[in-house]
Coordinates of C-alpha atoms in Angstrom, one line a residue:
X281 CA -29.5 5.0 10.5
X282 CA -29.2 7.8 8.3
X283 CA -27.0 8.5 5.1
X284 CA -25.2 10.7 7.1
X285 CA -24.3 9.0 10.5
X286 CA -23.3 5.9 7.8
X287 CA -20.8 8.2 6.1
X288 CA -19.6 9.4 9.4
X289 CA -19.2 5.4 10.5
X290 CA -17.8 4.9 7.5
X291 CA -14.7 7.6 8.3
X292 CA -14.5 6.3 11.6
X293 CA -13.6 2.9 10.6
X294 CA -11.2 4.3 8.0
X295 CA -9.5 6.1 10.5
X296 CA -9.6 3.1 12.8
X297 CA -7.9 1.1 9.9
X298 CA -5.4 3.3 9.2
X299 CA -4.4 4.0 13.1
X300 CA -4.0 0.8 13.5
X301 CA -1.8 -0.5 10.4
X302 CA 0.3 2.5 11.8
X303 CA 0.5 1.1 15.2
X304 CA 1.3 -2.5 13.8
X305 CA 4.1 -1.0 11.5
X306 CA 2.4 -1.8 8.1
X307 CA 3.4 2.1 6.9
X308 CA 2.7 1.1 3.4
X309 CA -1.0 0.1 4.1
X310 CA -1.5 2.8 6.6
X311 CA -0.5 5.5 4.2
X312 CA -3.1 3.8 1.6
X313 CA -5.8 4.1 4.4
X314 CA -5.3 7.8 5.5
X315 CA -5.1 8.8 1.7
X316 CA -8.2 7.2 1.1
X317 CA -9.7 8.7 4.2
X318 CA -8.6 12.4 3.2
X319 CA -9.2 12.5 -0.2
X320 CA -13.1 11.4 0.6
X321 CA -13.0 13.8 3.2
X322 CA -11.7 16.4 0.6
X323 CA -14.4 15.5 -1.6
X324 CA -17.2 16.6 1.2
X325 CA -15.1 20.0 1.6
X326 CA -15.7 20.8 -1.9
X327 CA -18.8 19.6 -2.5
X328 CA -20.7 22.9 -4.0
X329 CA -23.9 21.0 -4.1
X330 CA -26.1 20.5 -0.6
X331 CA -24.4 19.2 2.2
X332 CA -25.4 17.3 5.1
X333 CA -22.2 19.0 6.9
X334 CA -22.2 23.1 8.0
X335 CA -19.2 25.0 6.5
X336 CA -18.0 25.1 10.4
X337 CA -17.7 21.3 10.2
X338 CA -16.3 21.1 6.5
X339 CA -13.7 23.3 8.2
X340 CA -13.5 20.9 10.7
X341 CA -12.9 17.7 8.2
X342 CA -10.7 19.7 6.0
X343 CA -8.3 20.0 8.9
X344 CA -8.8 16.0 9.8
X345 CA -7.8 15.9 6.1
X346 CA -4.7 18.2 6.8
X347 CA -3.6 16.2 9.4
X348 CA -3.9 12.3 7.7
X349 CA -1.7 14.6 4.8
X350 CA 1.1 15.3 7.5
X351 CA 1.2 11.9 9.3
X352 CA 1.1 10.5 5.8
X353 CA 4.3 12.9 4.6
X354 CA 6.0 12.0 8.5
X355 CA 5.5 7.9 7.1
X356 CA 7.4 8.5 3.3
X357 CA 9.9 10.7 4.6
X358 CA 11.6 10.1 8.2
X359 CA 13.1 13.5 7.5
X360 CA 9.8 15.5 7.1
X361 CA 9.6 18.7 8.5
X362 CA 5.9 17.8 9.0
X363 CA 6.5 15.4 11.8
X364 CA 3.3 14.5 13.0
X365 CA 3.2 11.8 15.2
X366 CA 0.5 8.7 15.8
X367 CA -0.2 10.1 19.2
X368 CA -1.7 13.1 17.8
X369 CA -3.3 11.6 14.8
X370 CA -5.1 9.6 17.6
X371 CA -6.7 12.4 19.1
X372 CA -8.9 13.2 15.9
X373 CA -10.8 9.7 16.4
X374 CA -13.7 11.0 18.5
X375 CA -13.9 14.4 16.5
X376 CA -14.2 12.3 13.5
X377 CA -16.7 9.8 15.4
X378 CA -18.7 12.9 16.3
X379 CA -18.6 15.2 13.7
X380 CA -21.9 16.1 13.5
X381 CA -22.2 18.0 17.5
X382 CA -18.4 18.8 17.7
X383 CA -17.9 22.4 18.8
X384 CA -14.7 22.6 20.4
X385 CA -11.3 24.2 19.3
X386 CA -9.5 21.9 17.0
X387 CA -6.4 20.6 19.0
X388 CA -4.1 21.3 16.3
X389 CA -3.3 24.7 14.7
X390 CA -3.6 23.7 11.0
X391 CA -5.5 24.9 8.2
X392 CA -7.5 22.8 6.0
X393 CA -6.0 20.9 2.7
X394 CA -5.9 23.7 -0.4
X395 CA -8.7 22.8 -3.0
X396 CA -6.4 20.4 -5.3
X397 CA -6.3 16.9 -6.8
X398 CA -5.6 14.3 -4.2
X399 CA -4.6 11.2 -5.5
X400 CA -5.9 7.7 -3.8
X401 CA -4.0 4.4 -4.5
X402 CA -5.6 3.0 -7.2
X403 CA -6.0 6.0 -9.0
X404 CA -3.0 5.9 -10.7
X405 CA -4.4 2.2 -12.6
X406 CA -6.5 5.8 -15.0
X407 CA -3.5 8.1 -15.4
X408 CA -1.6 5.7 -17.6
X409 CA -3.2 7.4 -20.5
X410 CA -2.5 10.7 -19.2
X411 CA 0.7 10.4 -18.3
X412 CA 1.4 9.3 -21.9
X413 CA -0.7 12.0 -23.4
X414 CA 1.4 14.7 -21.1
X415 CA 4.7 13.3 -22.1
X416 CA 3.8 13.7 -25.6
X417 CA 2.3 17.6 -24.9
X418 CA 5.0 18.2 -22.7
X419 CA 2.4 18.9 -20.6
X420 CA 2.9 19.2 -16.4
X421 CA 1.7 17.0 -13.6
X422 CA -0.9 17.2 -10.9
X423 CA 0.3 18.1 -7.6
X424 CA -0.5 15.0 -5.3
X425 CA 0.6 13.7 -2.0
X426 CA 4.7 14.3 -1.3
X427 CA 6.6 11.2 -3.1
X428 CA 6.0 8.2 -1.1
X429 CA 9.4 7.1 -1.1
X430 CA 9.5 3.3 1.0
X431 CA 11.9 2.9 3.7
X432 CA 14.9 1.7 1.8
X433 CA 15.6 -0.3 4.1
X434 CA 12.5 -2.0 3.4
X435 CA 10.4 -3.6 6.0
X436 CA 11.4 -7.1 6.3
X437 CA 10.4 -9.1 9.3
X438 CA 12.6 -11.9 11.2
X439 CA 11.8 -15.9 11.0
X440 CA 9.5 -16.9 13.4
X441 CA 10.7 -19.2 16.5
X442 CA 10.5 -22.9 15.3
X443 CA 7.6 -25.3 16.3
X444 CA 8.1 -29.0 16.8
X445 CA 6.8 -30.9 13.5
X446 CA 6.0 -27.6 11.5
X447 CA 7.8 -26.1 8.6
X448 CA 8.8 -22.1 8.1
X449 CA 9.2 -20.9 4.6
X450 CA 11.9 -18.9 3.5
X451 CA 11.6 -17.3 0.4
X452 CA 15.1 -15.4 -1.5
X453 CA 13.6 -13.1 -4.0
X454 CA 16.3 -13.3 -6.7
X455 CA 15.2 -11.6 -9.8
X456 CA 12.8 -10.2 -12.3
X457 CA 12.7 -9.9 -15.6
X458 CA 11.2 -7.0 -17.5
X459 CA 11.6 -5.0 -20.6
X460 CA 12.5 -1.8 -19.2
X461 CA 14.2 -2.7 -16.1
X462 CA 16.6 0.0 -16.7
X463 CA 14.5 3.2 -16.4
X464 CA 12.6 1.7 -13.3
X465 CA 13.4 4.3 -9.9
X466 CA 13.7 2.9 -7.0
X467 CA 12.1 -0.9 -7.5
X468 CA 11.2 -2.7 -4.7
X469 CA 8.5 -5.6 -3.6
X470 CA 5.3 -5.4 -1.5
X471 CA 5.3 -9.6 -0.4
X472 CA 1.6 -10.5 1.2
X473 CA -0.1 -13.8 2.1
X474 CA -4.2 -13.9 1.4
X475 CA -6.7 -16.4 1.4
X476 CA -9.2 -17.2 -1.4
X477 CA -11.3 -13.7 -0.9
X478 CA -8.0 -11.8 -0.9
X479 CA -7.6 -10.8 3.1
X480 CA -4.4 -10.5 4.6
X481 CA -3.0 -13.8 6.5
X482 CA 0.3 -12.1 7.4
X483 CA 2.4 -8.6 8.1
X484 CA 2.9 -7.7 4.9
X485 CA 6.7 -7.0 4.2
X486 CA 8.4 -4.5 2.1
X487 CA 11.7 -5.4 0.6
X488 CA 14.6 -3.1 0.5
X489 CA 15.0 -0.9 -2.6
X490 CA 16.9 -2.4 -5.3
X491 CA 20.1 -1.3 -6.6
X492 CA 21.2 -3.7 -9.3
X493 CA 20.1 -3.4 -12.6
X494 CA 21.8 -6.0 -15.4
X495 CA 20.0 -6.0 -19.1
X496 CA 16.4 -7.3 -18.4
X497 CA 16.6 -8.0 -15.1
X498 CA 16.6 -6.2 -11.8
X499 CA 18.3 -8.0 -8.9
X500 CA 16.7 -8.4 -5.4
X501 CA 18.8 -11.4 -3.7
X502 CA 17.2 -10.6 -0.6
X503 CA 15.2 -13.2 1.9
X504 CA 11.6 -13.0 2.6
X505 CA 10.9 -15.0 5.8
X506 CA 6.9 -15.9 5.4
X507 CA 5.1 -15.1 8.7
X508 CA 3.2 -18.5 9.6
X509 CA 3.8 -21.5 9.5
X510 CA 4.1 -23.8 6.2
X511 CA 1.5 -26.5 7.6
X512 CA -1.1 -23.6 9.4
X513 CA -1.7 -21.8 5.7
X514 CA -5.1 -22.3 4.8
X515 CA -6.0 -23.8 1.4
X516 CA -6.5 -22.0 -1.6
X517 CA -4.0 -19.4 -0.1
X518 CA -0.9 -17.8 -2.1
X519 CA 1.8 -15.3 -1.6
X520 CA 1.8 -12.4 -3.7
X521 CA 4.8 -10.5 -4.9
X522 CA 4.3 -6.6 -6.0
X523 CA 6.8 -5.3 -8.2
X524 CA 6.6 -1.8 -7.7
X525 CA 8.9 1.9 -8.3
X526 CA 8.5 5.4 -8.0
X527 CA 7.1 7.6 -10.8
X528 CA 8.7 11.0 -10.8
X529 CA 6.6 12.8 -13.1
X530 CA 3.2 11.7 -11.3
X531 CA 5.3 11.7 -7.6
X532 CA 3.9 8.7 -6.5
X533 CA 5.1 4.3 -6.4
X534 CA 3.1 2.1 -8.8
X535 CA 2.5 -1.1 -9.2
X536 CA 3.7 -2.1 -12.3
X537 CA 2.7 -5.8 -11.9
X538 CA 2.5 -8.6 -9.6
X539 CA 3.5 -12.3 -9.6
X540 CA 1.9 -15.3 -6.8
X541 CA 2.8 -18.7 -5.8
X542 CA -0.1 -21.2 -4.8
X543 CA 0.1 -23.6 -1.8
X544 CA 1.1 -26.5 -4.2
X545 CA 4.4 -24.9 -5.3
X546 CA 5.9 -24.6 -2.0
X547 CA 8.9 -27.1 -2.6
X548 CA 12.6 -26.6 -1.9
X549 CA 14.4 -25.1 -4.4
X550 CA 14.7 -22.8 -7.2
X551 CA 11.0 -21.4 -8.9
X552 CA 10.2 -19.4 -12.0
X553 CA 6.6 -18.0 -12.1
X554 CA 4.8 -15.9 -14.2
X555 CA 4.1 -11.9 -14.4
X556 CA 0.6 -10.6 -14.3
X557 CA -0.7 -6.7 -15.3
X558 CA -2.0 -4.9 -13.0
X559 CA -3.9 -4.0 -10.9
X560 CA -2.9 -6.4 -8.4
X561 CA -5.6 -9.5 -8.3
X562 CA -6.0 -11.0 -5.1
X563 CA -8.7 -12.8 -6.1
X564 CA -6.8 -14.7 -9.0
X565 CA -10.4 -14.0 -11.1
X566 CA -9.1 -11.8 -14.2
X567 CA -5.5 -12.8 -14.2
X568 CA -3.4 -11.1 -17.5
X569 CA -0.2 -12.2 -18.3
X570 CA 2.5 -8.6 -17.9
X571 CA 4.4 -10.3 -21.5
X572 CA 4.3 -13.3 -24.2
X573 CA 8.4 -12.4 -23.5
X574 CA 10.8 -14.5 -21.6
X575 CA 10.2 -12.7 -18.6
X576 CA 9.7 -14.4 -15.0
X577 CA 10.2 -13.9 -11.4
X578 CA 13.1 -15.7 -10.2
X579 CA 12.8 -17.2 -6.6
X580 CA 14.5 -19.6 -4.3
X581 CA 12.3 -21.5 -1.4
X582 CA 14.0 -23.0 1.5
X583 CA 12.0 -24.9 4.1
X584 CA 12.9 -25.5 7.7
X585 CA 11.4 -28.1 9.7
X586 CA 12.2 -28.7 13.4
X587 CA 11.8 -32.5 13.6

């Protein structure tokens, strides 16, 4: 197989991905997938040097890339007036798949993405410097995607139906404590199960956004019911907690760090565990601790077993 047709397998599976973490209702990952997608498809627009693409198919991409922006703007704002809906997103997969002998009208009357910065998620792990060096210049920002503001109602998921001789975790999320709880905008956490490698075991959930802010802490008090069952987790797994809030000068949520709980600590009652830097570690290989301060993640577990 050639470079080319990998690239072009490549963007299909992307696509795939993100399609279906949008049909499943993981919005968070799904936006994370389709920026991805259109900023690498961006990059293939602009590329000045040789192309394996004709201008009438970079054309064609940059309007793929168009559209993943407007579902992407429909998914962080319910009031968009770029409502593009899954349905239509859909019908790019076999332009996308074939790429290279498409010659039909787009279906879609849109013109591709203008030639600016589009910013993936992980990206914003290098602007930390920046943004410190533009607050200091009073310099601007770079325009990026529309604020990805969550839902904030979050994106919490119900307890599962009871099994005999099995065990469901629920987890309140009461606090954390950090420095500057005060100037975070709209905090809320990303909760997610993985296994050893890091892959997804659950849904991940959203929680709603936070409104309380006392001193160091910012207050959650808000139940996280874990999607499998206590005795079915695999070893070596944990659940993660991502703090994260939205940066208006850089319009887009970070993570600011993340916090996890191993197998072994699952236990009635209250738990206090530690704050890591980011970026998030699924792997638990490089682990950094966020402070040397007296500041933790504040949890409650509660465990229900139908005998």
């Amino acid at each position: 197989m050639s470079d080319v047709h990998k690239t072009v397998q490549k963007w299909h599976a992307s696509f795939k991905k993100g399609t279906d973490f949008d049909s499943w209702g993981q919005l968070v990952e799904a936006i994370d997938e389709y920026q991805i997608l259109a900023r690498q498809l961006q990059k293939e627009v602009q590329a000045s040097t040789s192309s394996d693409f004709t201008e009438e198919q970079k054309k064609t991409l940059g309007k793929i890339a168009t559209c993943l922006e407007m579902r992407s703007a429909s998914l962080q704002c319910t009031q968009s007036k770029e409502d593009f809906k899954l349905e239509e997103l859909k019908k790019l997969e076999t332009i996308i798949q074939n790429i290279l002998t498409f010659n039909k009208e787009f279906p879609f009357d849109v013109q591709p993405v203008p030639l600016r910065k589009i910013l993936a998620p992980g990206e914003e792990e290098n602007l930390e410097l920046e943004e410190e060096e533009d607050a200091a210049a009073g310099g601007g920002s770079t325009e990026a995607f529309p604020p990805r503001a969550p839902a904030s109602q979050g994106t919490l998921l119900p307890r599962l139906p009871s099994e005999p001789g099995m065990s469901l975790l629920t987890i309140k999320i009461d606090k954390i404590g950090l420095k500057d709880a005060g100037q975070c905008i709209d905090p809320y956490m990303t909760i997610s199960v993985k296994d050893l490698n890091g892959v997804d075991l659950n849904p991940v959930q959203d929680t709603p956004v936070a409104t309380r802010k006392e001193d160091t802490y910012i207050h959650f008090s808000v139940d996280v019911e874990i999607q499998r069952h206590v005795e079915k987790l695999p070893k070596g797994a944990a659940i993660f907690f991502e703090f994260k809030h939205y940066k208006p000068k850089k319009r887009f949520t970070s993570t600011k760090c993340f916090a996890f709980m191993e197998m072994d600590e699952i236990k009635p009652g209250p738990i206090v565990i530690e704050l890591y830097k980011k970026p998030t570690d699924f792997k638990r290989k490089k682990l950094q601790l966020l402070t040397k301060k007296q500041l933790y993640l504040h949890l409650h577990q509660t465990l229900h077993k139908d005998s």
